[in-house]
CSV table of C-alpha atoms and ligand atoms in Angstrom, one decimal:
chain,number,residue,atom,x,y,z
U,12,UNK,CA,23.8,147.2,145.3
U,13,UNK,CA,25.8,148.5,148.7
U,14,UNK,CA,27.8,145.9,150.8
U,15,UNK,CA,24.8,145.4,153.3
U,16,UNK,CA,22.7,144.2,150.8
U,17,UNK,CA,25.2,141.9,149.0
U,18,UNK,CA,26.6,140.6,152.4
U,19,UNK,CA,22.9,139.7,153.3
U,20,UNK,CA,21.8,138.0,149.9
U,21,UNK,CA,25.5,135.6,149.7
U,22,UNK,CA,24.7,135.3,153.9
U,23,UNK,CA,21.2,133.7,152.9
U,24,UNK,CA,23.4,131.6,149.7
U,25,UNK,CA,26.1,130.1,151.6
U,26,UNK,CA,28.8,132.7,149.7
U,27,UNK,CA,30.2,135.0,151.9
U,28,UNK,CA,33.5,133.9,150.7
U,29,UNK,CA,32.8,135.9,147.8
U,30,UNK,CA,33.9,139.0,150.3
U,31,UNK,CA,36.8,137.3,151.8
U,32,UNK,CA,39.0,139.9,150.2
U,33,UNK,CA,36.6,142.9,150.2
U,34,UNK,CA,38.3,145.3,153.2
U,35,UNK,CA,41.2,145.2,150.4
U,36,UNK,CA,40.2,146.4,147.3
U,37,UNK,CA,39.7,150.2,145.5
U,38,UNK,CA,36.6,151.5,145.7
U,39,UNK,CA,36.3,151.0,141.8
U,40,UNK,CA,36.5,147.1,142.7
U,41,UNK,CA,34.3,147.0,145.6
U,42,UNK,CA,31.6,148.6,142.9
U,43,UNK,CA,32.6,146.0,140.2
U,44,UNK,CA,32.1,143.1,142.5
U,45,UNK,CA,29.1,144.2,144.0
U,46,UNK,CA,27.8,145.0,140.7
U,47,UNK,CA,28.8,141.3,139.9
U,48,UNK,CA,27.2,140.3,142.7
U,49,UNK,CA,23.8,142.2,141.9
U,50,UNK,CA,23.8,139.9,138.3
U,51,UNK,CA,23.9,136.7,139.8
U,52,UNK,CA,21.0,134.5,139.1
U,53,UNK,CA,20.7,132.6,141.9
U,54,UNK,CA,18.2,129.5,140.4
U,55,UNK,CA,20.7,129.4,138.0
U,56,UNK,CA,23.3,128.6,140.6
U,57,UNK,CA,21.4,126.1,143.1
U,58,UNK,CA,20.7,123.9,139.5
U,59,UNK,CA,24.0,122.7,141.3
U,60,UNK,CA,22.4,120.7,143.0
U,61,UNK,CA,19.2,120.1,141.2
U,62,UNK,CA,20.1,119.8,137.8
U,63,UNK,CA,17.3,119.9,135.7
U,64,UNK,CA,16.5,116.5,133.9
U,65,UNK,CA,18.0,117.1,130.6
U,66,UNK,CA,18.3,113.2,128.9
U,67,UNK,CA,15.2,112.8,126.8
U,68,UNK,CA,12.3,111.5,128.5
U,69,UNK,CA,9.8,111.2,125.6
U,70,UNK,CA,9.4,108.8,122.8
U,71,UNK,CA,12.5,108.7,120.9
U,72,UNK,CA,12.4,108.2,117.1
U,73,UNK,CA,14.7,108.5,113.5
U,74,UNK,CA,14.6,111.5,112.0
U,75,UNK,CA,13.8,112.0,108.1
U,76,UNK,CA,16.8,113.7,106.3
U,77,UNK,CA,18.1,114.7,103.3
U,78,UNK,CA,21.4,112.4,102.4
U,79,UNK,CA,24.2,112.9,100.1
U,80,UNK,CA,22.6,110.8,97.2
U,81,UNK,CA,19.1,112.1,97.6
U,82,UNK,CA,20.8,115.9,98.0
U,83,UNK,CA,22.8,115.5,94.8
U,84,UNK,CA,19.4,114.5,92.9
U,85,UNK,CA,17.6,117.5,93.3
U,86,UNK,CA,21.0,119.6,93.6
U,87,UNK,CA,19.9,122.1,91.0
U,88,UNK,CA,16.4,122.9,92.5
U,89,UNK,CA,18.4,123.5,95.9
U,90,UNK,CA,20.9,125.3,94.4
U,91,UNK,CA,18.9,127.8,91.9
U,92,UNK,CA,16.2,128.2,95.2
U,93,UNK,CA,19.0,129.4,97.6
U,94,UNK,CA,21.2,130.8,95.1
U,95,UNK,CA,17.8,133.3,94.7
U,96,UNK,CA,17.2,133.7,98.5
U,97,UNK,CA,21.1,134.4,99.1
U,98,UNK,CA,20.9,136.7,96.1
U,99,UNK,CA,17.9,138.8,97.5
U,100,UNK,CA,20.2,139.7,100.9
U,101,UNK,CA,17.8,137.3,102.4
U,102,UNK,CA,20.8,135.2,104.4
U,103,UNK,CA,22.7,136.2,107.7
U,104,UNK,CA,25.7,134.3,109.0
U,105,UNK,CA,26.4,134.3,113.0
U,106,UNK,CA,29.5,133.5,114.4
U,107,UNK,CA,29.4,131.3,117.5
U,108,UNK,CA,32.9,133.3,118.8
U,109,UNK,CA,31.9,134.0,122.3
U,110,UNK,CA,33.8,130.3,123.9
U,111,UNK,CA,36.9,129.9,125.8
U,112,UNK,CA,39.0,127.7,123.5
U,113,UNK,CA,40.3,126.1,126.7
U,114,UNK,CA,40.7,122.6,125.0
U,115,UNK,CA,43.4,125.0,122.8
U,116,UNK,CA,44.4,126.6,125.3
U,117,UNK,CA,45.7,129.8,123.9
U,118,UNK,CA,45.0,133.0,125.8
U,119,UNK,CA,43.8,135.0,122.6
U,120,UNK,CA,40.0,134.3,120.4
U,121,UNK,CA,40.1,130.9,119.1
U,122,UNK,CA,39.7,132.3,115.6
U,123,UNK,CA,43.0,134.5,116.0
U,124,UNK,CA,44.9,131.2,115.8
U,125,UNK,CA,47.3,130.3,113.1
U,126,UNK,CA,47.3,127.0,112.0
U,127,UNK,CA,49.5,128.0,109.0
U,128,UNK,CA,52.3,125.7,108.7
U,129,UNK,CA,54.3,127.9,105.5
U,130,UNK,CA,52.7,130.8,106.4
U,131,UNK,CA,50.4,132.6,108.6
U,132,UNK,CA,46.7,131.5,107.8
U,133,UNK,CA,44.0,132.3,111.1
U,134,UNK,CA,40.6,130.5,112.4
U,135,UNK,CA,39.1,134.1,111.3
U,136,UNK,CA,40.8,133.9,107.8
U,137,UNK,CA,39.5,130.4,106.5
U,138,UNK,CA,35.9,131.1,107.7
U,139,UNK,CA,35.6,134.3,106.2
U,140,UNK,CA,37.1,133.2,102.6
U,141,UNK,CA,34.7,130.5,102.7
U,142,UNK,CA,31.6,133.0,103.1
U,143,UNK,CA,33.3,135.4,100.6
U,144,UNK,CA,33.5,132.7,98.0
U,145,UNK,CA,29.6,132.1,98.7
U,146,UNK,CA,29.4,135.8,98.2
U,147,UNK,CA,31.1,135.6,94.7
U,148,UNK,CA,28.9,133.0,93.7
U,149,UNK,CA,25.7,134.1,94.2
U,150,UNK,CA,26.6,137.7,93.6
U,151,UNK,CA,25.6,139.0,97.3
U,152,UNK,CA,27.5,140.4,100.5
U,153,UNK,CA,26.1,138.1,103.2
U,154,UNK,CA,26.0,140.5,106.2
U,155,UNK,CA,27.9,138.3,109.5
U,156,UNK,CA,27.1,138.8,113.0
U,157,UNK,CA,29.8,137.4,115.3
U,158,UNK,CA,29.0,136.8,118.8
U,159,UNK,CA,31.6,137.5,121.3
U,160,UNK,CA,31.9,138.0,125.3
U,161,UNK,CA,33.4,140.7,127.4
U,162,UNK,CA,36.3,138.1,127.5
U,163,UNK,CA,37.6,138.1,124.3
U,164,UNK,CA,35.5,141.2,122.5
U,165,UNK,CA,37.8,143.9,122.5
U,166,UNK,CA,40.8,141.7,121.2
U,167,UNK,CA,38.8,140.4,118.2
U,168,UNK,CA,37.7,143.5,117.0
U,169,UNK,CA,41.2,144.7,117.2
U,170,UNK,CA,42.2,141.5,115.3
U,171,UNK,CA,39.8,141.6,112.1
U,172,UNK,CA,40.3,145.7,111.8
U,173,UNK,CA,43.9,145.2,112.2
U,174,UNK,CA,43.3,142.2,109.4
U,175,UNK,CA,41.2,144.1,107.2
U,176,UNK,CA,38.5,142.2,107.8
U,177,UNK,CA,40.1,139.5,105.5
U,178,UNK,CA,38.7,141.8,102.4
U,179,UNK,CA,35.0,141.4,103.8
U,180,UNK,CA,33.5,144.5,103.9
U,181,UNK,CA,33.3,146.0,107.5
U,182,UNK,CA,30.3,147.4,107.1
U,183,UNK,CA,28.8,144.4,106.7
U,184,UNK,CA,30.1,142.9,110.2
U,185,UNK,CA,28.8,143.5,113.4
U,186,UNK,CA,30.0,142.3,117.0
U,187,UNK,CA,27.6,141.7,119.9
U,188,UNK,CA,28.5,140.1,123.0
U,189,UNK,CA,27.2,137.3,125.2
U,190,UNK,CA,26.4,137.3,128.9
U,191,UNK,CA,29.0,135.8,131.2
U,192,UNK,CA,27.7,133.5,134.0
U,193,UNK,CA,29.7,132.2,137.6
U,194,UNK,CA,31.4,129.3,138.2
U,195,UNK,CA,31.1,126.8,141.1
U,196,UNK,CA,33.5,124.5,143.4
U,197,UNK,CA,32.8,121.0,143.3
U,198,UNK,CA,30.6,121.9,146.5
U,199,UNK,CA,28.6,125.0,145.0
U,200,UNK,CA,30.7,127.9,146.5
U,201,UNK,CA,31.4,130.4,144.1
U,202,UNK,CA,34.9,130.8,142.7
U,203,UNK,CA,36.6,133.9,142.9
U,204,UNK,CA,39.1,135.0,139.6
U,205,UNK,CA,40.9,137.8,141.8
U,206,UNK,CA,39.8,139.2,145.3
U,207,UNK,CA,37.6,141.7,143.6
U,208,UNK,CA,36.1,139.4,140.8
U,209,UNK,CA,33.8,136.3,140.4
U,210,UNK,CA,35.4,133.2,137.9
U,211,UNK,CA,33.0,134.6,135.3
U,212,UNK,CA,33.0,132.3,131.9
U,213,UNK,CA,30.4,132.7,128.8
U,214,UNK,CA,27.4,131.2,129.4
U,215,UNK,CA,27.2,128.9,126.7
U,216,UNK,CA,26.2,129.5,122.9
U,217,UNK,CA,22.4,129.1,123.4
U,218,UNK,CA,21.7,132.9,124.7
U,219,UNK,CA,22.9,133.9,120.9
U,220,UNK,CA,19.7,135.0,119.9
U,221,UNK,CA,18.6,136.8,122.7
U,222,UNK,CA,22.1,138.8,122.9
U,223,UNK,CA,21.7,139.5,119.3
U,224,UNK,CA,18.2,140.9,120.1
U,225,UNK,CA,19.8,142.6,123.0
U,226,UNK,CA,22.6,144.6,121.1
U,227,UNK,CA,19.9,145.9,119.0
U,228,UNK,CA,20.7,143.8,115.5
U,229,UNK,CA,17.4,142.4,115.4
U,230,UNK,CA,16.2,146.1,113.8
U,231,UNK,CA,19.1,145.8,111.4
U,232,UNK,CA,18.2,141.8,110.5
U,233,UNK,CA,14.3,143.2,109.6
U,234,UNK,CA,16.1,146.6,108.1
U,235,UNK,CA,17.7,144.4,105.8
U,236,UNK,CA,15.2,141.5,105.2
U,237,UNK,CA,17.3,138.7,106.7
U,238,UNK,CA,14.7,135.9,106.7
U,239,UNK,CA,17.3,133.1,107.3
U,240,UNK,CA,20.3,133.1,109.7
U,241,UNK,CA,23.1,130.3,109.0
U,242,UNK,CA,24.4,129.8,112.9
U,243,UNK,CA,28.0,128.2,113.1
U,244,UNK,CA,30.6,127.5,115.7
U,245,UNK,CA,34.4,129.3,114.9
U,246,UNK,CA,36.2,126.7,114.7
U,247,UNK,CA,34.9,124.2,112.0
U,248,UNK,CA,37.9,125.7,109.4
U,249,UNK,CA,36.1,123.7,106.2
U,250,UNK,CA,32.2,124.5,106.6
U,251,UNK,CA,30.3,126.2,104.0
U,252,UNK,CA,28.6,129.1,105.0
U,253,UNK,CA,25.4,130.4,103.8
U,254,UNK,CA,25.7,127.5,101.7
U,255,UNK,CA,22.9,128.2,99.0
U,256,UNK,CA,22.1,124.5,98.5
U,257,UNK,CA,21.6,123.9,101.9
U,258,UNK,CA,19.7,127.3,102.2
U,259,UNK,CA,17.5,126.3,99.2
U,260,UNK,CA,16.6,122.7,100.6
U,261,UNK,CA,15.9,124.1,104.1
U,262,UNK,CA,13.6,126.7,102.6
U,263,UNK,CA,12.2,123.9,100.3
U,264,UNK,CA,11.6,121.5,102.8
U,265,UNK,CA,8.7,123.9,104.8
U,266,UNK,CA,10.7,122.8,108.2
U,267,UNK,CA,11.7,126.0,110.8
U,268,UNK,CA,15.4,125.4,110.5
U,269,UNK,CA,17.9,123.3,109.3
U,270,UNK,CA,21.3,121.3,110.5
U,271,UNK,CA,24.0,120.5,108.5
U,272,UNK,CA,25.2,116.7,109.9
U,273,UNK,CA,27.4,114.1,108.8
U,274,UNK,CA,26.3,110.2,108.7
U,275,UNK,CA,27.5,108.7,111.9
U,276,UNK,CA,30.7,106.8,110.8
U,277,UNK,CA,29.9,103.9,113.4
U,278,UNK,CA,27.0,102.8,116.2
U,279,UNK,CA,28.9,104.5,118.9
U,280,UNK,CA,30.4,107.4,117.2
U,281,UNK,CA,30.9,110.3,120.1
U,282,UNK,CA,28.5,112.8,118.4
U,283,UNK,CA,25.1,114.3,119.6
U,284,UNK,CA,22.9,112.8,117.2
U,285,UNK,CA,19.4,114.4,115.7
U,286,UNK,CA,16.7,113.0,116.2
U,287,UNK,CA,12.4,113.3,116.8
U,288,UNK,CA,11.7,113.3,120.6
U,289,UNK,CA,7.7,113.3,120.6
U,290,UNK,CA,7.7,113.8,117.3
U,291,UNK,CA,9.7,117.3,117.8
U,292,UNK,CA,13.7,117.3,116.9
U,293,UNK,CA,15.8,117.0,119.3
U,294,UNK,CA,19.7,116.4,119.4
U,295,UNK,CA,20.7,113.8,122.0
U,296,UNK,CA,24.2,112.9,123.5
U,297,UNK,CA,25.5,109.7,122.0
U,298,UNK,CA,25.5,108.2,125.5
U,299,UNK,CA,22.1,108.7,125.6
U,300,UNK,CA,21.6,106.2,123.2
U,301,UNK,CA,20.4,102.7,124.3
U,302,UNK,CA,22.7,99.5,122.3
U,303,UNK,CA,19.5,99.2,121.1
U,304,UNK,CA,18.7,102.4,119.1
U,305,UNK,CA,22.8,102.4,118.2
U,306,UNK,CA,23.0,99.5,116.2
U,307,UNK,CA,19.0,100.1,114.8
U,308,UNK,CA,19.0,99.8,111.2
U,309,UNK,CA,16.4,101.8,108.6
U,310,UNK,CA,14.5,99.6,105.7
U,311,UNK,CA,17.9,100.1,103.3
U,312,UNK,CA,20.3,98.6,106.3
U,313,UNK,CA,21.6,102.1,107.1
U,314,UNK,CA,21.4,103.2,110.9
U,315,UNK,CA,18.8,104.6,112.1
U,316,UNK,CA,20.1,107.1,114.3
U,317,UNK,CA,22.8,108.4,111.2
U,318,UNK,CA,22.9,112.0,111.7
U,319,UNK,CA,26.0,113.9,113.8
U,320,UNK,CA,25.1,117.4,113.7
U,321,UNK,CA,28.3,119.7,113.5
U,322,UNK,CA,27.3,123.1,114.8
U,323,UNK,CA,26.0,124.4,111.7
U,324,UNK,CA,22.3,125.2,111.5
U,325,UNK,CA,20.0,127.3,109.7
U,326,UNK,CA,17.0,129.2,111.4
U,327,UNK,CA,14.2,131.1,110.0
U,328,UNK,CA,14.0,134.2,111.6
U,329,UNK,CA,10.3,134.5,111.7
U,330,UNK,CA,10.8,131.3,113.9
U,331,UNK,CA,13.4,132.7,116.1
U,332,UNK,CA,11.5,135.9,116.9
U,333,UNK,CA,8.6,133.5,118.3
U,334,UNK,CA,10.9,131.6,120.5
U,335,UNK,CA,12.8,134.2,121.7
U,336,UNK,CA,11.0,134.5,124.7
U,337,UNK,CA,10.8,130.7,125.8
U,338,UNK,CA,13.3,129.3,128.1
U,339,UNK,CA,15.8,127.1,127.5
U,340,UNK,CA,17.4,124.6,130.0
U,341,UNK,CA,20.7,125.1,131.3
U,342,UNK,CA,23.2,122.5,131.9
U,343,UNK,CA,25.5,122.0,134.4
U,344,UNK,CA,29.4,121.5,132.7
U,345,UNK,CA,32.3,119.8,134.7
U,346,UNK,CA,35.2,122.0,133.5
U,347,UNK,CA,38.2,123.7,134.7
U,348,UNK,CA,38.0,126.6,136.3
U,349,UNK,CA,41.3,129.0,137.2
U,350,UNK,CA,40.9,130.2,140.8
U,351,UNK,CA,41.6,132.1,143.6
U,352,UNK,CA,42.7,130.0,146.4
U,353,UNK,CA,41.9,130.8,150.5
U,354,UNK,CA,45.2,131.7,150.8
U,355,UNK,CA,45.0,134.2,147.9
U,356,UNK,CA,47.1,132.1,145.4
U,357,UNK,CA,45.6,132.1,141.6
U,358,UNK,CA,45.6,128.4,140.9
U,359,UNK,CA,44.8,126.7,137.4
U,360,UNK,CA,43.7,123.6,137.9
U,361,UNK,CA,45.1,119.9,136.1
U,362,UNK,CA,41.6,118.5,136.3
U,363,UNK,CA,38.3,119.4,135.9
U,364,UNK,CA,37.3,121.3,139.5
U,365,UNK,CA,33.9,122.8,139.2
U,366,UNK,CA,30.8,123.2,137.4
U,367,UNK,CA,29.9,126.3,134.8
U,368,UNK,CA,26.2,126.5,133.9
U,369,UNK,CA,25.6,127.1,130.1
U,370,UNK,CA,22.8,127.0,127.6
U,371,UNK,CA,23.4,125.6,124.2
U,372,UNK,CA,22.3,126.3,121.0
U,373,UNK,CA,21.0,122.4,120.2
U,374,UNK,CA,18.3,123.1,122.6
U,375,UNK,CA,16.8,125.7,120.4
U,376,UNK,CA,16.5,123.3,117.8
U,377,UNK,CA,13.3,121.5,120.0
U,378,UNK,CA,11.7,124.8,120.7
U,379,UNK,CA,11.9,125.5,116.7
U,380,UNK,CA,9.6,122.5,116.1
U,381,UNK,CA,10.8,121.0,113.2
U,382,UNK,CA,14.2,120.7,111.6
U,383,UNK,CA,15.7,118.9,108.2
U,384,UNK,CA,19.0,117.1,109.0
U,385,UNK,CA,21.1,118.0,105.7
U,386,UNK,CA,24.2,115.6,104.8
U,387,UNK,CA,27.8,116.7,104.2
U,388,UNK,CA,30.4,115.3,103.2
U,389,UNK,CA,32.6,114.9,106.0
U,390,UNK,CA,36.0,115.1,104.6
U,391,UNK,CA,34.8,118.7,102.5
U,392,UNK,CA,32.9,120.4,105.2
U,393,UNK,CA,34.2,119.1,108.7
U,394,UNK,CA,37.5,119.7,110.5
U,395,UNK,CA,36.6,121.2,113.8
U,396,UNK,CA,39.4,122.8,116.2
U,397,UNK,CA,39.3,121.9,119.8
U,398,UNK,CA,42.4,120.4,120.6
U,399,UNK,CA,46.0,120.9,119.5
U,400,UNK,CA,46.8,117.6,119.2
U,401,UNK,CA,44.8,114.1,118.4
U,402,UNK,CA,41.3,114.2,118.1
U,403,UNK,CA,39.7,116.7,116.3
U,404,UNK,CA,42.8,119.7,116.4
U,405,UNK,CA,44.9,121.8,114.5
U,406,UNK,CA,46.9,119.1,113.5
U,407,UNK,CA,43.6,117.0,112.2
U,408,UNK,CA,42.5,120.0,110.2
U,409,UNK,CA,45.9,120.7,108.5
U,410,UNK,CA,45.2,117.4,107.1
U,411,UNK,CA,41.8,118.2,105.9
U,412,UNK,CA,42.7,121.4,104.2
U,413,UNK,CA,45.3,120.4,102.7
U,414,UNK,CA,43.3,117.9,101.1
U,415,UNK,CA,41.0,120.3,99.7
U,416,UNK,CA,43.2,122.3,97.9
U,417,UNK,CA,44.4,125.2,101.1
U,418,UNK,CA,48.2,125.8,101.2
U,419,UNK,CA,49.3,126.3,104.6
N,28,UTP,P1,32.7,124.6,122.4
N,28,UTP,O1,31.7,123.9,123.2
N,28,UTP,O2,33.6,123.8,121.6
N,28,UTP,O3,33.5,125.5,123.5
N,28,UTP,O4,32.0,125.7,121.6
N,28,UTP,P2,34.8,126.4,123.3
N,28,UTP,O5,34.7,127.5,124.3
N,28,UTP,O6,35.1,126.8,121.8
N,28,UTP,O7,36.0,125.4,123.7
N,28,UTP,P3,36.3,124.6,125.0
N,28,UTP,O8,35.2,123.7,125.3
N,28,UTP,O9,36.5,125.7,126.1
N,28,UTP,O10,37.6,124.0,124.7
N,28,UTP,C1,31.3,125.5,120.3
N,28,UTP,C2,31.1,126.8,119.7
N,28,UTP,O11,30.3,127.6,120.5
N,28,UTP,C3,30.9,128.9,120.8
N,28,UTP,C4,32.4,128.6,120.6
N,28,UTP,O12,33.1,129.8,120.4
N,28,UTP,C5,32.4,127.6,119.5
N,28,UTP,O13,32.2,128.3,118.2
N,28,UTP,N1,30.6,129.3,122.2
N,28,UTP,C6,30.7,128.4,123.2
N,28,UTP,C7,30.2,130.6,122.4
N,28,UTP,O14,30.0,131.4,121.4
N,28,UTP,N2,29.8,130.9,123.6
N,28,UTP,C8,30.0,130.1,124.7
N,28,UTP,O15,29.7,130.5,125.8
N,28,UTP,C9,30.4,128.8,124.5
């Protein structure tokens, strides 16, 4: 795109701001921000101001799940199915590693972190080991896809090779990377990171499948006769991957995919909760909920609306090949986003001072049609990383893997 052209379409936008600074940059940076420029998708942008309507609208109803007690019935038939389908190389694993961490706010990938206390033990470390002892069990490598974005690739590939890998086998780990999307000001300008460069952020974790598809792994998935792909986010430290009981009852169950959740510990727990919207799944935030459908109660006097899902799900990839092409909504974030000021001063903001746009992966979950919510046990599989401190954080999960047996 030449300056003309870009000055013309950001004219037409409202955005010529986005030039302020363009008489003073290289020409390498006047082609990178016009090429920046040339990717932005502008009905993605004005959702600014017409967000779409994303709080269900349809008939909201309980979901039919598979709890602990019902899970550890038929535990052997789960376990023999999906020890069998993990066996036959049928199983992928994704890594949702693309995100920011800024809740953590350290510069590097969220799974370089070391949350060792004794000694040095990484995000990246736990996650593998606990793949690598699904591996040993079912005697199978269990190839693993990890998602990044431009932001944070090259310094997590240089991380795992410079760990080893953590003893998986490298050849069974491939890197693709996410699209990047603009932030906004609280009135829809675009934010610049330096005067020759948008504030670009990922664009949320629900493009995963299309930017797998995009880096070409969809011919090494069918190459290899992955039929399943267990989809998690980096920084649950206690999740089972590839889990072959929760494979076997997914697969078992004839639904599309399958989440792993944990039974909400109270009405108004803050966790998106599954659910049937029309009759099709659907996660929904828990302020979404009326008092009504909170405190609802099934025929055995448990809530009705029990299942927090936790980021781990399990897709057919028959399934995902058929909704690849459908659209999924985008939603409009309040976050903080580190700019450049009109005098030219990078500022990082205390509060939340714009809007990113980003697709998540909960919304694929609808378009796959039908899904089994699959219980956990809270305290074995769940200690997410997102803050340092309080509430679900490093020092949270210490906690939690200490009590299952990991020396830090
Ligand atoms: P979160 O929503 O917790 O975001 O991501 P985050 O970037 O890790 O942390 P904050 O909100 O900035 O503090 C849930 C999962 O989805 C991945 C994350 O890496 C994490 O595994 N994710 C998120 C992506 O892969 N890409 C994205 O664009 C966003």
């Amino acid at each position: 795109m030449d300056y003309k052209t870009a000055e013309r379409i950001l004219r037409a936008h409202g955005q010529e701001q986005v030039l302020r600074y363009y008489g003073e940059l290289s020409e390498e940076e006047k082609r990178s921000l016009l090429s920046q420029i040339e990717k932005i998708d502008w009905n993605t942008i004005a959702l600014y101001s017409h967000p779409e309507n994303l709080s269900g609208t349809g008939k909201i109803q309980p979901i039919s799940g598979l709890k602990i007690a019902d899970i550890e019935r038929r535990r052997a038939e789960f376990l023999s199915c999906g020890t069998e389908i993990v066996k036959s190389g049928k199983v992928g694993a994704v890594m949702l590693a693309g995100g920011q961490g800024t809740r953590l706010g350290s510069d590097s990938p969220k799974g370089a972190y070391d949350i060792g206390i004794t000694r040095p033990v990484y995000i990246f470390e736990r996650l593998i080991r606990n793949l690598q002892g699904v591996c040993r069990e079912c005697g199978a490598i269990v190839p693993l896809y990890i998602m990044v974005s431009e932001k944070n690739e090259a310094e997590t590939r240089a991380f795992l090779k410079e760990h080893d890998y953590f003893g998986y086998p490298a050849d069974s780990i491939y890197f693709f990377c996410q699209e990047l999307a603009p932030g906004v000001d609280e009135n829809g300008k675009l934010f610049l990171e330096s005067k020759g460069s948008l504030a670009l952020s990922p664009n949320g974790n629900g493009g995963w499948y299309s930017s797998l598809v995009r880096a070409g792994l969809d011919k090494d998935l069918q190459a290899r006769g992955v039929e399943w792909l267990n989809v998690f986010a980096v920084d649950n430290v206690l999740q089972r991957i590839a889990d072959p009981v929760f494979v076997g009852a997914t697969a078992l169950s004839g639904r599309n995919c399958g989440a792993k959740v944990v039974l909400k510990a109270e009405p108004h727990e803050r966790v998106g909760v599954l659910c049937l919207e029309d009759g099709k799944p659907n996660i929904i935030e828990y302020y979404e909920l009326t008092e009504e459908m909170a405190n609802a109660r099934d025929e055995s006097g448990d809530l009705a609306f029990c299942y927090g899902v936790i980021l781990n799900y399990l897709f057919r990839t028959d399934v995902l090949k058929e909704i690849a092409d459908r659209r999924i909504p985008v939603h409009v974030v309040k976050k903080h986003i580190p700019y450049l000021d009109e005098a030219g001063n990078y500022v990082i903001p205390e509060k939340e001072n714009g809007y990113k746009f980003e697709t998540l992966i909960l919304d694929m979950v609808r378009l796959a049609g039908s899904c089994l919510p699959f219980e956990v046990v809270r305290e074995r599989e769940f200690a997410p990383i997102k803050n340092k401190t309080g509430v679900d954080s490093v020092e949270t999960a210490r906690v939690l893997l200490e009590k299952n047996g990991v020396k830090l």
